[in-house]
XYZ file of C-alpha atoms in Angstrom:
771
model
C -153.030 -32.745 2.716
C -156.142 -34.013 0.925
C -157.195 -35.671 4.168
C -156.894 -32.404 6.006
C -158.223 -30.247 3.228
C -161.054 -32.447 1.829
C -163.918 -32.709 4.261
C -164.449 -31.860 7.809
C -164.820 -35.501 8.785
C -162.247 -36.917 6.542
C -159.587 -37.015 9.269
C -161.778 -39.103 11.441
C -162.443 -41.590 8.742
C -158.744 -41.759 7.918
C -157.844 -42.546 11.475
C -160.411 -45.293 11.639
C -159.109 -46.942 8.514
C -155.579 -46.635 9.827
C -156.499 -48.419 13.068
C -158.162 -51.205 11.115
C -154.988 -51.669 9.055
C -152.822 -51.840 12.198
C -155.001 -54.500 13.726
C -154.697 -56.591 10.598
C -150.906 -56.457 10.726
C -150.812 -57.373 14.398
C -152.825 -60.459 13.686
C -150.382 -61.489 10.950
C -147.363 -60.983 13.255
C -148.955 -63.041 15.985
C -149.663 -65.892 13.539
C -146.016 -65.841 12.406
C -144.674 -65.888 15.986
C -146.851 -68.688 16.895
C -145.522 -70.626 13.927
C -141.799 -70.188 14.880
C -142.054 -70.358 18.699
C -141.273 -74.087 18.983
C -138.092 -73.838 17.002
C -136.932 -70.978 19.185
C -137.538 -72.956 22.295
C -135.568 -75.873 20.914
C -132.660 -73.686 20.130
C -132.536 -72.227 23.590
C -132.568 -75.680 25.050
C -129.599 -76.681 22.905
C -127.676 -73.604 23.946
C -128.149 -74.342 27.569
C -126.678 -77.754 27.019
C -123.617 -76.354 25.263
C -123.025 -73.801 27.981
C -121.462 -76.205 30.381
C -119.119 -77.596 27.747
C -118.087 -74.085 26.771
C -117.061 -73.289 30.276
C -114.825 -76.323 30.367
C -113.327 -75.449 27.009
C -112.637 -71.940 28.158
C -110.734 -73.168 31.169
C -108.723 -75.501 28.995
C -107.951 -72.796 26.424
C -106.942 -70.385 29.140
C -104.600 -72.908 30.597
C -103.203 -73.826 27.248
C -102.729 -70.164 26.383
C -100.927 -69.565 29.629
C -98.606 -72.441 28.999
C -98.103 -71.325 25.373
C -97.348 -67.788 26.475
C -94.805 -68.948 28.913
C -93.206 -71.135 26.298
C -93.218 -68.393 23.493
C -91.642 -65.533 25.433
C -88.114 -66.537 24.401
C -89.227 -67.132 20.810
C -90.830 -63.723 20.732
C -87.638 -62.149 22.042
C -85.554 -63.944 19.418
C -88.104 -63.023 16.750
C -88.002 -59.365 17.697
C -84.184 -59.504 17.612
C -84.333 -61.067 14.158
C -86.738 -58.415 12.976
C -84.507 -55.670 14.334
C -81.478 -57.164 12.626
C -83.351 -57.514 9.397
C -84.338 -53.807 9.587
C -80.731 -52.828 10.311
C -79.511 -54.955 7.448
C -82.020 -53.374 5.128
C -80.995 -49.894 6.305
C -77.312 -50.701 5.856
C -77.938 -51.937 2.354
C -79.820 -48.766 1.581
C -77.049 -46.632 3.053
C -74.406 -48.459 1.051
C -76.375 -47.971 -2.105
C -76.821 -44.283 -1.411
C -73.185 -43.882 -0.418
C -72.136 -45.517 -3.652
C -74.082 -42.801 -5.420
C -72.750 -39.970 -3.204
C -69.108 -40.979 -2.975
C -68.266 -40.074 -6.642
C -69.941 -36.727 -6.060
C -67.879 -36.116 -2.957
C -64.736 -37.338 -4.653
C -65.334 -35.007 -7.614
C -66.030 -32.120 -5.283
C -62.892 -32.900 -3.342
C -61.011 -33.040 -6.624
C -62.547 -29.678 -7.525
C -61.304 -28.178 -4.262
C -57.836 -29.595 -4.822
C -57.759 -28.188 -8.361
C -58.789 -24.822 -7.014
C -56.025 -24.964 -4.435
C -53.353 -25.788 -7.008
C -54.800 -23.146 -9.408
C -55.789 -25.631 -12.090
C -58.810 -23.579 -12.925
C -59.458 -24.900 -16.386
C -59.529 -28.486 -15.029
C -61.714 -27.266 -12.172
C -64.234 -25.956 -14.661
C -64.257 -29.294 -16.444
C -64.823 -31.003 -13.062
C -67.721 -28.636 -12.339
C -69.222 -29.482 -15.672
C -69.060 -33.202 -14.881
C -70.563 -32.630 -11.443
C -73.455 -30.652 -12.833
C -74.243 -32.865 -15.780
C -73.392 -36.355 -14.532
C -73.077 -36.750 -10.757
C -75.270 -34.230 -8.969
C -78.502 -35.105 -10.797
C -78.293 -38.664 -9.261
C -78.279 -37.398 -5.687
C -79.993 -34.061 -6.048
C -82.435 -34.943 -3.196
C -79.734 -34.601 -0.540
C -79.100 -31.402 1.266
C -75.333 -31.438 0.778
C -75.922 -31.683 -2.953
C -78.075 -28.598 -2.834
C -75.256 -26.815 -1.034
C -72.832 -27.963 -3.721
C -75.183 -26.805 -6.446
C -75.432 -23.421 -4.767
C -71.622 -23.174 -4.413
C -70.728 -24.040 -7.997
C -71.715 -20.612 -9.501
C -69.745 -18.959 -6.719
C -66.725 -21.077 -7.569
C -67.083 -20.133 -11.217
C -67.121 -16.456 -10.322
C -64.131 -16.999 -8.088
C -62.284 -18.692 -10.940
C -63.175 -15.810 -13.242
C -61.936 -13.276 -10.717
C -58.727 -15.195 -10.079
C -58.039 -15.705 -13.769
C -58.788 -12.046 -14.424
C -56.403 -11.115 -11.644
C -53.763 -13.347 -13.246
C -54.461 -11.672 -16.574
C -53.961 -8.247 -15.003
C -50.684 -9.448 -13.533
C -49.732 -10.740 -16.967
C -50.574 -7.414 -18.583
C -48.509 -5.623 -15.985
C -45.684 -8.082 -16.519
C -45.547 -7.612 -20.292
C -45.768 -3.859 -19.800
C -42.654 -4.028 -17.622
C -40.841 -6.468 -19.897
C -41.827 -4.911 -23.230
C -38.585 -2.981 -23.505
C -36.491 -6.070 -22.848
C -38.566 -8.167 -25.254
C -38.190 -5.462 -27.892
C -34.474 -5.111 -27.215
C -34.030 -8.845 -27.689
C -36.072 -8.894 -30.900
C -34.193 -5.888 -32.309
C -30.874 -7.473 -31.415
C -31.801 -10.663 -33.243
C -32.995 -8.692 -36.295
C -29.786 -6.668 -36.305
C -27.667 -9.809 -36.082
C -29.521 -11.351 -38.991
C -29.138 -8.177 -41.050
C -25.431 -7.925 -40.185
C -24.932 -11.496 -41.277
C -26.751 -10.884 -44.573
C -24.727 -7.717 -45.180
C -21.489 -9.564 -44.538
C -22.433 -12.270 -47.018
C -23.291 -9.659 -49.619
C -19.979 -7.854 -49.097
C -18.133 -11.153 -49.312
C -19.778 -11.825 -52.652
C -18.723 -8.396 -53.899
C -15.082 -8.676 -52.797
C -13.748 -9.443 -56.268
C -15.689 -6.551 -57.736
C -14.509 -4.236 -54.977
C -10.865 -4.975 -55.715
C -11.153 -3.074 -58.952
C -12.670 -0.033 -57.272
C -11.116 2.937 -55.548
C -8.278 1.833 -53.268
C -8.397 4.914 -51.053
C -10.200 5.428 -47.849
C -13.398 3.795 -49.005
C -11.591 0.469 -49.385
C -9.863 0.887 -46.037
C -13.194 1.543 -44.368
C -14.667 -1.515 -46.106
C -11.861 -3.685 -44.738
C -12.361 -2.269 -41.287
C -16.079 -2.942 -41.517
C -15.440 -6.553 -42.571
C -13.079 -7.068 -39.618
C -15.639 -5.517 -37.310
C -18.402 -7.723 -38.725
C -16.297 -10.848 -38.283
C -15.651 -9.922 -34.686
C -19.333 -9.244 -34.238
C -20.226 -12.676 -35.633
C -17.700 -14.334 -33.330
C -19.122 -12.533 -30.321
C -22.669 -13.345 -31.420
C -21.752 -17.021 -31.809
C -20.253 -17.037 -28.327
C -23.335 -15.508 -26.775
C -25.926 -17.047 -29.052
C -27.205 -19.330 -26.337
C -27.786 -16.358 -24.055
C -30.290 -14.708 -26.426
C -33.737 -14.899 -24.893
C -37.091 -14.954 -26.616
C -40.378 -13.411 -25.588
C -41.521 -16.761 -24.133
C -38.394 -16.865 -21.970
C -38.990 -13.392 -20.605
C -42.764 -13.575 -20.062
C -45.032 -16.408 -18.908
C -47.947 -16.433 -21.339
C -49.857 -19.164 -19.469
C -52.148 -16.674 -17.652
C -53.549 -15.347 -20.897
C -54.005 -18.861 -22.321
C -55.630 -20.013 -19.086
C -57.877 -16.999 -18.866
C -58.896 -17.379 -22.485
C -59.792 -21.059 -21.977
C -61.666 -20.283 -18.773
C -63.763 -17.554 -20.315
C -64.358 -19.655 -23.386
C -65.594 -22.554 -21.237
C -67.806 -20.179 -19.284
C -69.243 -18.816 -22.522
C -67.771 -15.343 -21.930
C -65.038 -15.523 -24.560
C -66.241 -12.368 -26.304
C -66.191 -10.435 -23.013
C -62.633 -11.561 -22.406
C -61.528 -10.631 -25.932
C -63.039 -7.160 -25.617
C -61.413 -6.650 -22.222
C -58.017 -7.849 -23.416
C -58.066 -5.674 -26.513
C -59.248 -2.650 -24.536
C -56.451 -3.041 -21.989
C -53.847 -3.575 -24.689
C -54.997 -0.463 -26.507
C -54.519 1.487 -23.298
C -51.053 0.002 -22.911
C -50.313 0.859 -26.542
C -51.155 4.494 -25.878
C -48.866 4.477 -22.834
C -46.054 2.833 -24.786
C -46.439 5.313 -27.637
C -46.237 8.275 -25.269
C -42.576 9.373 -25.272
C -40.647 11.026 -22.509
C -40.218 14.752 -22.883
C -36.413 14.421 -22.821
C -36.277 11.497 -25.260
C -34.498 13.581 -27.915
C -31.545 14.334 -25.640
C -29.896 10.895 -25.742
C -29.965 7.870 -28.008
C -30.900 5.727 -25.013
C -34.230 7.550 -24.822
C -35.001 6.598 -28.432
C -33.737 3.031 -27.909
C -36.003 2.533 -24.889
C -38.947 3.985 -26.805
C -38.424 1.684 -29.795
C -37.783 -1.347 -27.578
C -41.081 -0.881 -25.761
C -43.004 -0.586 -29.029
C -41.296 -3.613 -30.564
C -41.898 -5.587 -27.374
C -45.572 -4.652 -27.451
C -46.098 -5.832 -31.025
C -43.933 -8.926 -30.609
C -46.254 -9.967 -27.781
C -49.301 -9.241 -29.934
C -47.834 -11.234 -32.803
C -47.144 -14.133 -30.442
C -50.704 -14.001 -29.085
C -51.985 -13.841 -32.672
C -50.246 -17.059 -33.645
C -50.804 -19.134 -30.507
C -54.453 -18.261 -29.843
C -57.520 -18.402 -31.987
C -59.698 -15.332 -32.090
C -58.241 -13.428 -29.146
C -56.147 -11.311 -31.494
C -56.854 -11.157 -35.216
C -54.721 -9.878 -38.074
C -57.273 -7.144 -38.688
C -56.978 -6.028 -35.077
C -53.167 -6.001 -35.114
C -53.108 -4.129 -38.436
C -55.500 -1.537 -37.067
C -53.437 -1.204 -33.901
C -50.208 -0.942 -35.906
C -51.607 1.737 -38.222
C -52.667 3.759 -35.202
C -49.275 3.246 -33.582
C -47.401 4.021 -36.795
C -49.115 7.383 -37.176
C -48.288 8.234 -33.577
C -44.682 7.018 -33.931
C -44.130 9.100 -37.060
C -45.576 12.198 -35.373
C -43.404 11.660 -32.277
C -40.227 11.067 -34.284
C -40.930 14.015 -36.544
C -41.342 16.254 -33.500
C -38.472 14.986 -31.361
C -35.996 14.601 -34.192
C -36.489 18.271 -35.012
C -34.899 19.072 -31.634
C -31.710 17.155 -32.469
C -28.815 19.401 -33.387
C -26.112 16.733 -33.161
C -25.624 14.862 -36.465
C -24.160 11.866 -34.625
C -27.351 11.586 -32.572
C -29.490 11.907 -35.713
C -27.392 9.168 -37.360
C -27.837 6.873 -34.366
C -31.558 7.643 -34.453
C -31.623 6.655 -38.126
C -29.867 3.368 -37.350
C -32.377 2.685 -34.573
C -35.302 3.423 -36.896
C -33.867 1.064 -39.516
C -33.429 -1.748 -36.973
C -36.879 -0.954 -35.568
C -38.443 -1.102 -39.034
C -36.571 -4.241 -40.055
C -37.589 -5.973 -36.820
C -41.275 -5.240 -37.197
C -41.164 -5.968 -40.905
C -39.896 -9.417 -39.966
C -43.101 -9.880 -37.963
C -45.246 -8.916 -40.953
C -45.956 -5.272 -40.152
C -45.773 -2.756 -43.061
C -43.024 -0.172 -42.465
C -42.839 1.767 -45.736
C -43.977 4.948 -44.009
C -41.035 4.687 -41.620
C -38.596 4.648 -44.516
C -40.433 7.635 -45.998
C -39.949 9.351 -42.643
C -36.239 8.577 -42.838
C -36.033 10.712 -45.948
C -37.485 13.610 -43.980
C -35.020 12.954 -41.171
C -32.268 12.698 -43.768
C -32.961 16.285 -44.791
C -32.695 17.297 -41.154
C -29.530 15.214 -40.803
C -28.069 17.062 -43.743
C -29.012 20.345 -42.104
C -27.204 19.365 -38.901
C -24.238 18.223 -40.967
C -24.226 21.503 -42.847
C -24.326 23.402 -39.573
C -21.502 21.321 -38.145
C -19.402 21.637 -41.283
C -20.069 25.353 -41.336
C -18.297 25.546 -37.987
C -15.476 23.344 -39.290
C -15.032 25.554 -42.327
C -14.998 28.681 -40.164
C -12.352 27.150 -37.915
C -10.235 26.208 -40.935
C -10.497 29.701 -42.354
C -9.715 31.256 -38.991
C -6.610 29.090 -38.547
C -5.302 29.648 -42.073
C -2.328 31.985 -42.534
C -3.305 32.704 -46.172
C 0.169 32.114 -47.515
C 1.416 29.471 -49.958
C 2.206 26.080 -48.445
C 5.972 25.620 -48.041
C 7.366 22.144 -48.717
C 10.944 21.450 -47.728
C 11.363 18.013 -49.241
C 9.724 15.238 -51.244
C 8.028 13.671 -48.198
C 6.219 16.872 -47.249
C 5.205 17.335 -50.868
C 3.739 13.807 -51.020
C 1.859 14.394 -47.775
C 0.167 17.452 -49.266
C -0.519 15.691 -52.564
C -2.085 12.754 -50.704
C -4.576 15.143 -49.141
C -5.345 17.245 -52.174
C -5.210 16.403 -55.916
C -2.716 19.016 -57.084
C -0.824 18.840 -60.356
C 1.592 21.438 -61.724
C 4.332 20.226 -64.101
C 6.185 23.543 -63.856
C 6.262 23.353 -60.067
C 7.424 19.748 -60.218
C 10.491 20.873 -62.121
C 11.513 23.242 -59.346
C 13.895 22.063 -56.681
C 13.102 21.879 -52.984
C 12.336 23.855 -50.930
C 9.422 25.304 -52.851
C 5.911 26.614 -52.236
C 2.591 25.370 -53.455
C 0.335 28.186 -54.681
C -2.619 27.429 -52.380
C -2.692 27.935 -48.627
C -3.151 25.309 -45.920
C -6.945 25.656 -45.881
C -7.350 24.168 -49.390
C -6.375 20.534 -48.574
C -8.220 20.829 -45.266
C -11.391 22.003 -46.986
C -11.055 19.222 -49.552
C -10.643 16.620 -46.804
C -13.640 17.982 -44.918
C -15.805 17.849 -48.039
C -14.879 14.173 -48.410
C -15.626 13.644 -44.729
C -19.020 15.237 -45.295
C -19.677 12.832 -48.164
C -18.745 9.912 -45.904
C -21.030 11.247 -43.178
C -23.863 11.684 -45.661
C -23.249 8.182 -47.003
C -23.609 6.724 -43.514
C -27.195 7.924 -43.388
C -27.992 6.729 -46.910
C -26.953 3.178 -46.081
C -29.584 0.614 -45.041
C -32.421 2.671 -46.513
C -33.257 -0.059 -49.030
C -32.388 2.260 -51.902
C -30.492 1.552 -55.083
C -26.920 2.690 -55.662
C -28.194 5.189 -58.200
C -30.509 6.792 -55.677
C -27.755 6.878 -53.061
C -25.397 8.463 -55.587
C -28.015 11.074 -56.383
C -28.587 11.807 -52.688
C -24.852 12.173 -52.065
C -24.454 14.580 -54.945
C -27.405 16.674 -53.826
C -26.056 16.828 -50.273
C -22.597 17.757 -51.531
C -24.107 20.435 -53.742
C -25.853 21.901 -50.704
C -22.551 21.859 -48.828
C -20.761 23.653 -51.643
C -23.431 26.100 -52.779
C -24.805 27.025 -49.387
C -22.482 26.237 -46.492
C -19.050 26.637 -48.030
C -20.222 29.492 -50.220
C -21.666 31.300 -47.192
C -18.473 30.757 -45.203
C -16.396 32.094 -48.088
C -18.646 35.110 -48.489
C -18.496 35.865 -44.765
C -14.739 35.366 -44.768
C -14.308 37.765 -47.646
C -16.396 40.406 -45.854
C -14.458 40.226 -42.591
C -12.618 43.461 -41.744
C -9.318 41.788 -40.860
C -9.034 40.140 -44.283
C -6.650 42.275 -46.234
C -5.663 42.440 -49.861
C -3.018 39.736 -49.481
C -5.539 37.396 -47.905
C -8.096 38.186 -50.616
C -5.568 37.383 -53.305
C -4.816 34.075 -51.616
C -8.550 33.339 -51.311
C -8.920 33.819 -55.069
C -6.039 31.424 -55.676
C -7.533 28.924 -53.198
C -10.960 28.974 -54.814
C -9.363 28.404 -58.212
C -7.712 25.196 -56.988
C -10.853 24.069 -55.143
C -12.823 24.592 -58.327
C -10.374 22.428 -60.222
C -10.726 19.718 -57.538
C -14.502 19.377 -58.050
C -14.017 16.787 -60.777
C -12.041 14.654 -58.306
C -14.927 14.910 -55.837
C -17.290 13.644 -58.526
C -14.949 10.728 -59.180
C -14.794 10.100 -55.442
C -18.604 9.897 -55.174
C -18.776 7.618 -58.207
C -16.196 5.281 -56.690
C -17.946 4.853 -53.348
C -21.367 4.353 -54.965
C -20.177 2.297 -57.973
C -22.150 4.555 -60.312
C -20.500 5.752 -63.489
C -20.569 9.467 -64.231
C -21.682 8.776 -67.775
C -25.073 7.710 -66.435
C -27.724 9.997 -67.879
C -29.468 10.842 -64.623
C -26.304 11.399 -62.607
C -26.387 14.864 -61.029
C -23.374 17.143 -61.300
C -21.661 19.121 -58.578
C -22.242 22.843 -58.558
C -18.837 23.668 -57.078
C -17.788 25.559 -60.195
C -20.423 28.226 -59.713
C -19.789 28.314 -55.955
C -16.101 29.031 -56.290
C -16.649 31.387 -59.192
C -19.087 33.389 -57.104
C -16.615 33.424 -54.219
C -13.879 34.595 -56.555
C -16.054 37.343 -57.939
C -16.899 38.437 -54.410
C -13.230 38.395 -53.456
C -12.363 40.364 -56.560
C -15.046 42.905 -55.745
C -13.757 43.081 -52.198
C -10.220 43.642 -53.528
C -11.474 46.557 -55.580
C -13.352 47.900 -52.584
C -10.438 47.558 -50.175
C -8.040 49.095 -52.668
C -10.351 52.066 -52.980
C -10.699 52.258 -49.212
C -6.942 52.211 -48.837
C -6.629 54.951 -51.437
C -9.239 56.956 -49.509
C -7.199 56.523 -46.342
C -4.146 58.013 -48.057
C -6.246 60.782 -49.575
C -7.618 61.666 -46.141
C -4.121 62.335 -44.786
C -3.333 64.707 -47.681
C -2.429 68.134 -46.320
C -2.299 70.691 -49.127
C -1.623 74.348 -48.512
C -4.134 75.658 -51.015
C -2.892 79.217 -50.600
C 0.779 78.509 -51.232
C 2.466 80.964 -53.615
C 4.567 78.320 -55.365
C 5.066 74.538 -55.272
C 7.616 72.598 -53.231
C 9.231 71.257 -56.381
C 8.495 67.636 -55.442
C 5.417 65.432 -55.123
C 3.516 65.225 -51.842
C 4.667 62.618 -49.341
C 1.230 61.012 -48.929
C 0.989 60.437 -52.673
C 4.400 58.836 -52.891
C 3.442 56.526 -50.017
C 0.227 55.700 -51.842
C 2.046 54.893 -55.069
C 4.575 52.727 -53.221
C 1.678 50.883 -51.568
C -0.020 50.322 -54.915
C 3.211 49.172 -56.509
C 3.867 46.580 -53.744
C 0.245 45.512 -53.771
C 0.181 44.877 -57.490
C 3.329 42.818 -57.179
C 1.292 40.444 -54.981
C -1.270 40.205 -57.789
C 1.167 38.316 -60.003
C -0.502 35.002 -59.048
C -3.945 36.318 -59.916
C -5.542 35.821 -63.315
C -4.400 38.641 -65.657
C -7.847 40.175 -66.056
C -8.368 40.357 -62.295
C -5.067 42.153 -61.717
C -5.682 44.521 -64.652
C -9.188 45.301 -63.481
C -7.943 45.960 -59.957
C -5.190 48.238 -61.245
C -7.516 50.162 -63.558
C -10.120 50.459 -60.803
C -7.511 51.802 -58.373
C -6.188 54.384 -60.853
C -9.692 55.528 -61.792
C -10.638 55.820 -58.134
C -7.455 57.758 -57.387
C -8.149 60.112 -60.296
C -11.725 60.613 -59.189
C -10.663 61.243 -55.578
C -8.074 63.837 -56.648
C -10.654 65.560 -58.839
C -13.158 65.607 -55.962
C -10.448 67.107 -53.744
C -10.033 70.013 -56.165
C -13.757 70.554 -56.532
C -14.655 70.122 -52.854
C -17.312 72.663 -51.921
C -15.621 73.309 -48.589
C -12.476 74.402 -50.441
C -13.126 78.085 -51.157
C -9.864 79.231 -52.755
C -6.903 77.747 -54.577
C -3.674 79.480 -55.475
C -1.665 78.905 -58.619
C 1.154 77.487 -56.440
C -1.283 74.876 -55.089
C -2.263 74.020 -58.657
C 1.391 73.539 -59.521
C 1.929 71.324 -56.464
C -1.173 69.317 -57.368
C 0.184 68.987 -60.899
C 3.397 67.431 -59.561
C 1.309 64.805 -57.728
C -0.700 63.995 -60.859
C 2.553 63.652 -62.811
C 3.663 60.987 -60.314
C 0.350 59.214 -60.816
C 0.870 59.266 -64.579
C 4.411 57.984 -64.191
C 3.068 55.123 -62.034
C 0.489 54.291 -64.674
C 3.068 54.383 -67.455
C 5.416 52.070 -65.490
C 2.998 49.163 -66.192
C 2.494 48.031 -62.555
C 0.377 45.160 -63.900
C 1.353 43.610 -67.231
C -1.124 43.246 -70.036
C -2.259 46.856 -70.669
C -2.044 48.025 -74.230
C -0.300 51.364 -74.877
C -1.269 54.171 -72.515
C -4.591 52.597 -71.517
C -3.863 52.900 -67.805
C -2.743 56.550 -68.178
C -6.145 57.421 -69.593
C -7.497 57.061 -66.042
C -5.895 60.438 -65.292
C -6.766 62.165 -68.616
C -9.487 64.331 -67.063
C -7.115 65.654 -64.431
C -4.315 66.132 -66.953
C -6.383 68.215 -69.369
C -7.855 70.298 -66.558
C -4.458 71.046 -64.995
C -2.899 71.753 -68.400
C -5.652 74.261 -69.100
C -4.893 76.172 -65.929
C -1.145 75.765 -66.050
C -0.864 77.005 -69.654
C -3.819 79.412 -69.214
C -4.975 78.436 -72.694
C -8.587 79.628 -72.402
C -8.804 80.903 -75.926
C -8.076 77.460 -77.344
C -10.478 75.801 -74.885
C -13.315 78.183 -75.716
C -12.629 78.102 -79.418
C -12.443 74.296 -79.689
C -15.189 73.505 -77.148
C -17.557 70.868 -78.413
C -15.231 69.644 -81.170
C -13.988 66.045 -81.210
C -10.454 67.262 -81.908
C -10.394 69.655 -78.965
C -7.207 69.620 -76.931
C -9.266 69.894 -73.742
C -12.101 67.593 -74.725
C -12.377 65.978 -71.236
C -12.625 69.335 -69.386
C -16.191 70.058 -68.353
C -17.143 73.796 -68.363
C -18.715 73.512 -64.913
C -15.527 71.929 -63.570
C -13.346 74.615 -65.110
C -15.698 77.349 -63.857
C -15.666 75.967 -60.295
C -11.906 75.826 -60.166
C -11.481 79.214 -61.859
C -13.812 80.884 -59.351
C -11.797 79.398 -56.462
C -8.610 80.844 -57.991
C -10.378 84.172 -58.581
C -11.417 84.333 -54.935
C -7.906 83.515 -53.880
C -6.470 86.331 -56.038
C -8.835 88.852 -54.550
C -8.028 87.900 -51.006
C -4.277 87.672 -51.409
C -4.156 90.563 -53.900
C -1.999 88.385 -56.095
C -3.483 89.915 -59.235
C -2.902 93.482 -58.145
C 0.190 93.653 -60.312
C -1.891 92.505 -63.253
C -4.439 95.184 -62.692
C -1.732 97.817 -62.818
C 0.380 96.348 -65.606
C -2.174 94.509 -67.696
C -5.801 95.429 -67.111
C -6.719 93.718 -70.369
C -5.782 90.319 -68.989
C -8.007 90.872 -65.985
C -10.839 91.696 -68.264
C -10.045 88.478 -70.161
C -10.521 86.486 -66.952
C -13.845 88.126 -66.398
C -14.768 87.383 -69.942
C -13.719 83.685 -69.558
C -15.838 83.364 -66.432
C -18.824 84.810 -68.223
C -18.335 82.519 -71.198
C -17.945 79.479 -68.969
C -21.124 80.387 -67.141
C -22.935 80.736 -70.415
C -21.653 77.298 -71.467
C -22.781 75.796 -68.191
C -26.187 77.442 -68.489
C -26.468 76.221 -72.052
C -25.656 72.686 -70.980
C -28.257 72.804 -68.187
C -30.922 74.105 -70.573
C -30.026 71.449 -73.117
C -30.215 68.835 -70.417
């Protein structure tokens, strides 16, 4: 650049110097070539000499090579064969080594397939685990291993699905077999309880010999015979009793649990199992709508529930974690609430006491069975007390019908006994004692009717029936005694009392029947103490115990007697009214017939015969009935005289009426019922007597003069009564002109009548003002 940019002639000078430098170098090269030229020439000369020898050597080598090639062809072929064999040998060795690594994998996989085929899924999972952790990592580079690795998760899912399917089949199986499992468990529990009861009774034999030797002992003997037969039958068939493991194969649930545990899904399996079992529990606890109709419906219901919880208890004890005690307790509490609600509802539909009793026995066996498996059952026994009240109600309803039938079939006449055997038969049924009657010779009659021993027997039967329910309730003898007495009190005070009251009110029950009912209730009342002894004997509780309840039969029979007595009074009055209604007085007759009316004589004869029947009644009852009848008769006769529809009465009618009242007084004075003092019964007719005497004697001056005095002869004659009757006689005299003779012969007497009427009216008005 400096050459080109410096001076205008600088390029020229540079070129000149460059040419001079080139010429110097050429001269140096030429000197060097000249120095080495001779050596080069010598070398070429030597090469030319060697050339001829090289040609000869080449020919020799070529010939030697040709001969060598011909001779080495076979060696080369053998060498190539050796090389090929060596390669094959090396490949075979490699293959053997690889096969030795792959064969265990293939064998394990084949084993896995075989385990899958024979449904050994838990072992298959273990084999998969070995394949994945031990064998496959050694040969993971091979394609078939990759396929295996890809298939293993699918096989696990298949195993899960198969095991879950087996579990579902298992759940369905135990659902179907729950009733049979429960039936077997309940049967075993009942056999164990029966055996324990028999041992207890055997231990109490000596004590029982000193107890009541009546029916209770006979029943005990029968029960012992029955229990012995039961034990013999149970011993014969003991080998046939199956357990839950015999009825259901539990291996699916074990297998499924192990499989899910190995797969790490144990919690999922537990949740699924518990969820499905809860659903099954709800199905088991749902009763059939007609369950209350037969005992088989209840038995099937209880068997299914027992079977369900027996299975759960078995799972609880043979597995770890699948079912816990907390879970089973929670499930049982839920089930128990549902069971109690179902039993409370369905038992309310039961009207047959035998069905209720069988239901009670089933509940007891059901509770005892589950209690044996560790489930609390106190609430079930509390429920039994509710059902016991219902059982008593059904018993009371049943016995109400029995009592009605007995009363309907009774002839209400004393029991005739022709000989000693018949007498003993009656005495064996009813505790009757009468030393006076024992002295009489046969044939004779017992005072009560046939219904009394029948009622007594039925009351004892009721106590037996009530006792049947009280048994096996895990209660003390004192509590059972108290329950029996309360039930018997209900029978006496409500059922029997109601039947007696209804019987007494029935229209077809006459006075004779009412009298017999009073006698019957008296003997039944006396028999109450024997019923208390009977209860004490069958419960082994002494009556002297402080808390022992007493029977209320005394009040029941007293009330029935009072009702019967009242009904006797009512029917007597009704009968008197019937006779009064057929009375046919001629109130306008001029003079009497000279004898008492026929209806009244019939009435008195009826009363006389009726009161003869009352001889077996307590004295006060007969006296009260007699006094009530006489007072009612007196009142009815008085009302007949004062009837507002009766407008006029003649003196002849008064005289006829007086004859009838005299017969009534004669009846009262004849002492139809013993025990009246003096003329007490005649006082029932004192009002009528004084009134009739006043009119018959026509003693108005004495009546008016002594009115209001305690010593008045006509103290019981009311002015209004006398005025009413006098006005009816006055009207009669005007119509029949009976007093016309008086008006002609004795006008003063007529004026006296008018004066008496005025004075009576003034007395009546004075009484009304005073009132």
